[in-house]
């Protein structure tokens, strides 16, 4: 595969990874609430979960949604339930930072699972694969996934760092609680996209 093809793939991966979505909002919230290391564990899970989804979609999983009745609808409702659960946790947050780390920070498996329930991840996978690879060449899918890996991790990590920046300059629990409640509303609002999409 030529460099001329890898550059647009990388640009697509950056645009899809860094643009706001449910996973990015959880990254931002993790940065405001937990130590950076906890947020980056979530980022690693989300990145590897996305890359696994990307490869699976590239190898034909997306066509399974059209063949198996009700699978797409079940995925949609599971995504809504999971996002509402996460937004409820954010809304209940009082803005007080946990001492000595956190026992409730979203972890690796939460990040990985969230990508499989995230319509933005499915759409990015299907549209990227459709635009930049031929369905008959799995090597192109793997190369694209390998390009996505560092780009996705750095993009999501930047959201965690943005949250940490907010936390460093906003020391009042009431302000952090307001930020988390705003993020909770945005996360819950993203469910509308799931329901009408």
PDB file of C-alpha atoms in Angstrom:
ATOM      1  CA  UNK A   1       0.000   0.000   0.000  1.00  0.00           C
ATOM      2  CA  UNK A   2       1.360   3.399  -0.978  1.00  0.00           C
ATOM      3  CA  UNK A   3       2.043   6.380   1.248  1.00  0.00           C
ATOM      4  CA  UNK A   4      -0.422   8.318  -0.916  1.00  0.00           C
ATOM      5  CA  UNK A   5      -3.165   5.992   0.368  1.00  0.00           C
ATOM      6  CA  UNK A   6      -1.953   5.913   3.984  1.00  0.00           C
ATOM      7  CA  UNK A   7      -2.118   9.693   4.398  1.00  0.00           C
ATOM      8  CA  UNK A   8      -5.865   9.977   3.660  1.00  0.00           C
ATOM      9  CA  UNK A   9      -6.499   6.904   5.824  1.00  0.00           C
ATOM     10  CA  UNK A  10      -4.639   8.596   8.688  1.00  0.00           C
ATOM     11  CA  UNK A  11      -6.550  11.840   8.183  1.00  0.00           C
ATOM     12  CA  UNK A  12      -9.835   9.926   8.280  1.00  0.00           C
ATOM     13  CA  UNK A  13      -8.745   8.071  11.443  1.00  0.00           C
ATOM     14  CA  UNK A  14      -7.841  11.361  13.126  1.00  0.00           C
ATOM     15  CA  UNK A  15     -11.116  13.050  12.206  1.00  0.00           C
ATOM     16  CA  UNK A  16     -13.171  10.063  13.358  1.00  0.00           C
ATOM     17  CA  UNK A  17     -11.223   9.569  16.596  1.00  0.00           C
ATOM     18  CA  UNK A  18     -10.870  13.114  17.872  1.00  0.00           C
ATOM     19  CA  UNK A  19     -14.370  14.370  17.059  1.00  0.00           C
ATOM     20  CA  UNK A  20     -16.803  14.424  20.001  1.00  0.00           C
ATOM     21  CA  UNK A  21     -18.753  11.296  20.753  1.00  0.00           C
ATOM     22  CA  UNK A  22     -19.768   9.191  23.748  1.00  0.00           C
ATOM     23  CA  UNK A  23     -16.307   7.679  24.284  1.00  0.00           C
ATOM     24  CA  UNK A  24     -14.640  11.101  24.037  1.00  0.00           C
ATOM     25  CA  UNK A  25     -17.031  12.507  26.659  1.00  0.00           C
ATOM     26  CA  UNK A  26     -16.198   9.681  29.074  1.00  0.00           C
ATOM     27  CA  UNK A  27     -12.482  10.366  28.458  1.00  0.00           C
ATOM     28  CA  UNK A  28     -13.005  14.049  29.308  1.00  0.00           C
ATOM     29  CA  UNK A  29     -14.936  13.135  32.437  1.00  0.00           C
ATOM     30  CA  UNK A  30     -12.243  10.660  33.510  1.00  0.00           C
ATOM     31  CA  UNK A  31      -9.657  13.390  33.196  1.00  0.00           C
ATOM     32  CA  UNK A  32     -11.638  15.750  35.432  1.00  0.00           C
ATOM     33  CA  UNK A  33     -12.343  13.088  38.033  1.00  0.00           C
ATOM     34  CA  UNK A  34      -9.537  10.530  38.228  1.00  0.00           C
ATOM     35  CA  UNK A  35      -5.742  10.349  37.968  1.00  0.00           C
ATOM     36  CA  UNK A  36      -4.369  10.374  34.414  1.00  0.00           C
ATOM     37  CA  UNK A  37      -3.294   6.743  34.695  1.00  0.00           C
ATOM     38  CA  UNK A  38      -6.911   5.653  35.294  1.00  0.00           C
ATOM     39  CA  UNK A  39      -8.129   7.638  32.285  1.00  0.00           C
ATOM     40  CA  UNK A  40      -5.404   6.196  30.070  1.00  0.00           C
ATOM     41  CA  UNK A  41      -6.395   2.642  31.055  1.00  0.00           C
ATOM     42  CA  UNK A  42      -9.898   3.454  29.755  1.00  0.00           C
ATOM     43  CA  UNK A  43      -8.342   4.968  26.606  1.00  0.00           C
ATOM     44  CA  UNK A  44      -6.320   1.807  26.006  1.00  0.00           C
ATOM     45  CA  UNK A  45      -9.415  -0.376  26.342  1.00  0.00           C
ATOM     46  CA  UNK A  46     -11.417   1.897  24.056  1.00  0.00           C
ATOM     47  CA  UNK A  47      -8.634   1.950  21.464  1.00  0.00           C
ATOM     48  CA  UNK A  48      -8.120  -1.810  21.405  1.00  0.00           C
ATOM     49  CA  UNK A  49     -11.884  -2.363  21.448  1.00  0.00           C
ATOM     50  CA  UNK A  50     -12.266  -0.071  18.462  1.00  0.00           C
ATOM     51  CA  UNK A  51      -9.421  -1.691  16.523  1.00  0.00           C
ATOM     52  CA  UNK A  52     -10.947  -5.134  17.155  1.00  0.00           C
ATOM     53  CA  UNK A  53     -14.336  -3.852  15.962  1.00  0.00           C
ATOM     54  CA  UNK A  54     -12.718  -2.210  12.929  1.00  0.00           C
ATOM     55  CA  UNK A  55     -11.014  -5.445  11.890  1.00  0.00           C
ATOM     56  CA  UNK A  56     -14.185  -7.469  12.513  1.00  0.00           C
ATOM     57  CA  UNK A  57     -16.252  -5.062  10.410  1.00  0.00           C
ATOM     58  CA  UNK A  58     -13.575  -5.119   7.705  1.00  0.00           C
ATOM     59  CA  UNK A  59     -13.703  -8.901   7.624  1.00  0.00           C
ATOM     60  CA  UNK A  60     -17.480  -8.967   7.180  1.00  0.00           C
ATOM     61  CA  UNK A  61     -19.156  -8.559  10.580  1.00  0.00           C
ATOM     62  CA  UNK A  62     -21.119  -5.511   9.404  1.00  0.00           C
ATOM     63  CA  UNK A  63     -22.907  -7.630   6.794  1.00  0.00           C
ATOM     64  CA  UNK A  64     -24.063  -9.894   9.643  1.00  0.00           C
ATOM     65  CA  UNK A  65     -26.275  -7.048  10.887  1.00  0.00           C
ATOM     66  CA  UNK A  66     -28.219  -7.146   7.639  1.00  0.00           C
ATOM     67  CA  UNK A  67     -28.586 -10.930   7.712  1.00  0.00           C
ATOM     68  CA  UNK A  68     -29.530 -11.589  11.361  1.00  0.00           C
ATOM     69  CA  UNK A  69     -32.985 -10.172  12.145  1.00  0.00           C
ATOM     70  CA  UNK A  70     -33.093  -7.949  15.213  1.00  0.00           C
ATOM     71  CA  UNK A  71     -29.324  -7.839  15.807  1.00  0.00           C
ATOM     72  CA  UNK A  72     -28.992  -4.187  14.830  1.00  0.00           C
ATOM     73  CA  UNK A  73     -31.982  -3.244  17.010  1.00  0.00           C
ATOM     74  CA  UNK A  74     -30.565  -5.204  19.969  1.00  0.00           C
ATOM     75  CA  UNK A  75     -27.207  -3.450  19.533  1.00  0.00           C
ATOM     76  CA  UNK A  76     -28.949  -0.071  19.431  1.00  0.00           C
ATOM     77  CA  UNK A  77     -30.896  -0.688  22.683  1.00  0.00           C
ATOM     78  CA  UNK A  78     -27.843  -2.116  24.436  1.00  0.00           C
ATOM     79  CA  UNK A  79     -25.939   1.032  23.481  1.00  0.00           C
ATOM     80  CA  UNK A  80     -28.725   3.272  24.790  1.00  0.00           C
ATOM     81  CA  UNK A  81     -28.880   1.376  28.095  1.00  0.00           C
ATOM     82  CA  UNK A  82     -25.110   1.512  28.565  1.00  0.00           C
ATOM     83  CA  UNK A  83     -24.869   5.229  27.759  1.00  0.00           C
ATOM     84  CA  UNK A  84     -27.762   6.039  30.095  1.00  0.00           C
ATOM     85  CA  UNK A  85     -26.064   4.042  32.862  1.00  0.00           C
ATOM     86  CA  UNK A  86     -22.819   5.989  32.380  1.00  0.00           C
ATOM     87  CA  UNK A  87     -24.639   9.329  32.208  1.00  0.00           C
ATOM     88  CA  UNK A  88     -26.521   8.523  35.440  1.00  0.00           C
ATOM     89  CA  UNK A  89     -23.194   7.826  37.175  1.00  0.00           C
ATOM     90  CA  UNK A  90     -21.861  11.168  35.949  1.00  0.00           C
ATOM     91  CA  UNK A  91     -24.993  13.060  36.987  1.00  0.00           C
ATOM     92  CA  UNK A  92     -24.780  11.695  40.548  1.00  0.00           C
ATOM     93  CA  UNK A  93     -21.166  12.793  40.917  1.00  0.00           C
ATOM     94  CA  UNK A  94     -20.681  15.422  43.641  1.00  0.00           C
ATOM     95  CA  UNK A  95     -17.468  16.879  42.213  1.00  0.00           C
ATOM     96  CA  UNK A  96     -15.282  15.742  45.091  1.00  0.00           C
ATOM     97  CA  UNK A  97     -12.138  14.089  43.860  1.00  0.00           C
ATOM     98  CA  UNK A  98     -11.528  10.617  45.289  1.00  0.00           C
ATOM     99  CA  UNK A  99      -8.533  10.265  47.546  1.00  0.00           C
ATOM    100  CA  UNK A 100      -5.664   8.066  46.425  1.00  0.00           C
ATOM    101  CA  UNK A 101      -7.116   7.130  43.038  1.00  0.00           C
ATOM    102  CA  UNK A 102     -10.506   5.673  42.367  1.00  0.00           C
ATOM    103  CA  UNK A 103     -12.244   2.393  42.756  1.00  0.00           C
ATOM    104  CA  UNK A 104     -15.012   3.465  40.334  1.00  0.00           C
ATOM    105  CA  UNK A 105     -13.080   4.877  37.397  1.00  0.00           C
ATOM    106  CA  UNK A 106     -14.211   3.435  34.052  1.00  0.00           C
ATOM    107  CA  UNK A 107     -11.616   0.803  33.209  1.00  0.00           C
ATOM    108  CA  UNK A 108     -10.191  -1.144  30.314  1.00  0.00           C
ATOM    109  CA  UNK A 109     -13.202  -3.415  29.751  1.00  0.00           C
ATOM    110  CA  UNK A 110     -15.636  -0.485  29.968  1.00  0.00           C
ATOM    111  CA  UNK A 111     -13.685   1.254  27.219  1.00  0.00           C
ATOM    112  CA  UNK A 112     -13.594  -1.831  25.010  1.00  0.00           C
ATOM    113  CA  UNK A 113     -17.293  -2.626  25.511  1.00  0.00           C
ATOM    114  CA  UNK A 114     -18.305   0.972  24.951  1.00  0.00           C
ATOM    115  CA  UNK A 115     -16.823   0.925  21.445  1.00  0.00           C
ATOM    116  CA  UNK A 116     -18.811  -2.176  20.486  1.00  0.00           C
ATOM    117  CA  UNK A 117     -22.002  -0.431  21.678  1.00  0.00           C
ATOM    118  CA  UNK A 118     -21.089   2.920  20.110  1.00  0.00           C
ATOM    119  CA  UNK A 119     -22.788   3.691  16.775  1.00  0.00           C
ATOM    120  CA  UNK A 120     -20.084   6.261  15.999  1.00  0.00           C
ATOM    121  CA  UNK A 121     -17.504   3.435  16.112  1.00  0.00           C
ATOM    122  CA  UNK A 122     -19.592   1.208  13.817  1.00  0.00           C
ATOM    123  CA  UNK A 123     -20.166   4.071  11.389  1.00  0.00           C
ATOM    124  CA  UNK A 124     -16.479   5.079  11.388  1.00  0.00           C
ATOM    125  CA  UNK A 125     -15.480   1.471  10.766  1.00  0.00           C
ATOM    126  CA  UNK A 126     -17.966   0.829   7.963  1.00  0.00           C
ATOM    127  CA  UNK A 127     -17.439   4.151   6.193  1.00  0.00           C
ATOM    128  CA  UNK A 128     -13.640   4.067   6.519  1.00  0.00           C
ATOM    129  CA  UNK A 129     -13.420   0.522   5.221  1.00  0.00           C
ATOM    130  CA  UNK A 130     -15.860   1.270   2.415  1.00  0.00           C
ATOM    131  CA  UNK A 131     -13.965   4.377   1.335  1.00  0.00           C
ATOM    132  CA  UNK A 132     -10.343   3.257   1.660  1.00  0.00           C
ATOM    133  CA  UNK A 133     -10.171  -0.512   1.214  1.00  0.00           C
ATOM    134  CA  UNK A 134     -11.440  -3.128  -1.177  1.00  0.00           C
ATOM    135  CA  UNK A 135     -13.543  -5.801   0.464  1.00  0.00           C
ATOM    136  CA  UNK A 136     -11.436  -8.538  -1.091  1.00  0.00           C
ATOM    137  CA  UNK A 137      -8.136  -7.483   0.533  1.00  0.00           C
ATOM    138  CA  UNK A 138      -7.871  -8.160   4.284  1.00  0.00           C
ATOM    139  CA  UNK A 139      -4.279  -6.856   4.248  1.00  0.00           C
ATOM    140  CA  UNK A 140      -5.613  -3.344   3.555  1.00  0.00           C
ATOM    141  CA  UNK A 141      -7.973  -3.633   6.534  1.00  0.00           C
ATOM    142  CA  UNK A 142      -5.088  -4.682   8.810  1.00  0.00           C
ATOM    143  CA  UNK A 143      -2.852  -1.830   7.608  1.00  0.00           C
ATOM    144  CA  UNK A 144      -5.699   0.648   8.137  1.00  0.00           C
ATOM    145  CA  UNK A 145      -6.290  -0.772  11.636  1.00  0.00           C
ATOM    146  CA  UNK A 146      -2.583  -0.421  12.449  1.00  0.00           C
ATOM    147  CA  UNK A 147      -2.725   3.227  11.359  1.00  0.00           C
ATOM    148  CA  UNK A 148      -5.837   3.735  13.493  1.00  0.00           C
ATOM    149  CA  UNK A 149      -4.227   2.266  16.636  1.00  0.00           C
ATOM    150  CA  UNK A 150      -1.854   5.124  17.623  1.00  0.00           C
ATOM    151  CA  UNK A 151      -4.113   7.818  16.165  1.00  0.00           C
ATOM    152  CA  UNK A 152      -7.131   6.661  18.157  1.00  0.00           C
ATOM    153  CA  UNK A 153      -5.104   6.265  21.379  1.00  0.00           C
ATOM    154  CA  UNK A 154      -3.566   9.740  21.084  1.00  0.00           C
ATOM    155  CA  UNK A 155      -6.898  11.331  20.145  1.00  0.00           C
ATOM    156  CA  UNK A 156      -8.781   9.807  23.079  1.00  0.00           C
ATOM    157  CA  UNK A 157      -5.831  10.498  25.363  1.00  0.00           C
ATOM    158  CA  UNK A 158      -6.010  14.179  24.442  1.00  0.00           C
ATOM    159  CA  UNK A 159      -9.579  14.258  25.821  1.00  0.00           C
ATOM    160  CA  UNK A 160      -8.338  12.777  29.115  1.00  0.00           C
ATOM    161  CA  UNK A 161      -5.598  15.422  29.258  1.00  0.00           C
ATOM    162  CA  UNK A 162      -8.165  18.145  28.532  1.00  0.00           C
ATOM    163  CA  UNK A 163     -10.167  16.901  31.513  1.00  0.00           C
ATOM    164  CA  UNK A 164      -7.049  16.864  33.684  1.00  0.00           C
ATOM    165  CA  UNK A 165      -6.360  20.456  32.606  1.00  0.00           C
ATOM    166  CA  UNK A 166      -9.860  21.437  33.737  1.00  0.00           C
ATOM    167  CA  UNK A 167      -9.377  19.659  37.053  1.00  0.00           C
ATOM    168  CA  UNK A 168      -6.073  21.417  37.691  1.00  0.00           C
ATOM    169  CA  UNK A 169      -7.609  24.869  37.293  1.00  0.00           C
ATOM    170  CA  UNK A 170     -11.027  24.254  38.769  1.00  0.00           C
ATOM    171  CA  UNK A 171     -10.682  23.279  42.414  1.00  0.00           C
ATOM    172  CA  UNK A 172     -14.242  23.772  43.621  1.00  0.00           C
ATOM    173  CA  UNK A 173     -16.324  20.579  43.797  1.00  0.00           C
ATOM    174  CA  UNK A 174     -19.453  22.488  42.750  1.00  0.00           C
ATOM    175  CA  UNK A 175     -17.824  23.498  39.458  1.00  0.00           C
ATOM    176  CA  UNK A 176     -16.570  19.972  38.759  1.00  0.00           C
ATOM    177  CA  UNK A 177     -20.031  18.609  39.592  1.00  0.00           C
ATOM    178  CA  UNK A 178     -21.530  21.076  37.095  1.00  0.00           C
ATOM    179  CA  UNK A 179     -19.027  19.972  34.431  1.00  0.00           C
ATOM    180  CA  UNK A 180     -19.876  16.307  35.076  1.00  0.00           C
ATOM    181  CA  UNK A 181     -23.611  16.995  34.955  1.00  0.00           C
ATOM    182  CA  UNK A 182     -23.188  18.825  31.665  1.00  0.00           C
ATOM    183  CA  UNK A 183     -21.245  15.850  30.309  1.00  0.00           C
ATOM    184  CA  UNK A 184     -23.982  13.532  31.638  1.00  0.00           C
ATOM    185  CA  UNK A 185     -26.631  15.489  29.729  1.00  0.00           C
ATOM    186  CA  UNK A 186     -24.525  15.399  26.546  1.00  0.00           C
ATOM    187  CA  UNK A 187     -23.944  11.672  26.930  1.00  0.00           C
ATOM    188  CA  UNK A 188     -27.658  11.035  27.471  1.00  0.00           C
ATOM    189  CA  UNK A 189     -28.455  13.289  24.507  1.00  0.00           C
ATOM    190  CA  UNK A 190     -26.218  11.134  22.317  1.00  0.00           C
ATOM    191  CA  UNK A 191     -28.807   8.383  22.874  1.00  0.00           C
ATOM    192  CA  UNK A 192     -31.171  10.380  20.666  1.00  0.00           C
ATOM    193  CA  UNK A 193     -28.794   9.724  17.790  1.00  0.00           C
ATOM    194  CA  UNK A 194     -28.958   6.023  18.573  1.00  0.00           C
ATOM    195  CA  UNK A 195     -32.730   5.995  18.598  1.00  0.00           C
ATOM    196  CA  UNK A 196     -33.324   7.983  15.422  1.00  0.00           C
ATOM    197  CA  UNK A 197     -30.279   6.801  13.461  1.00  0.00           C
TER     198      UNK A 197
END
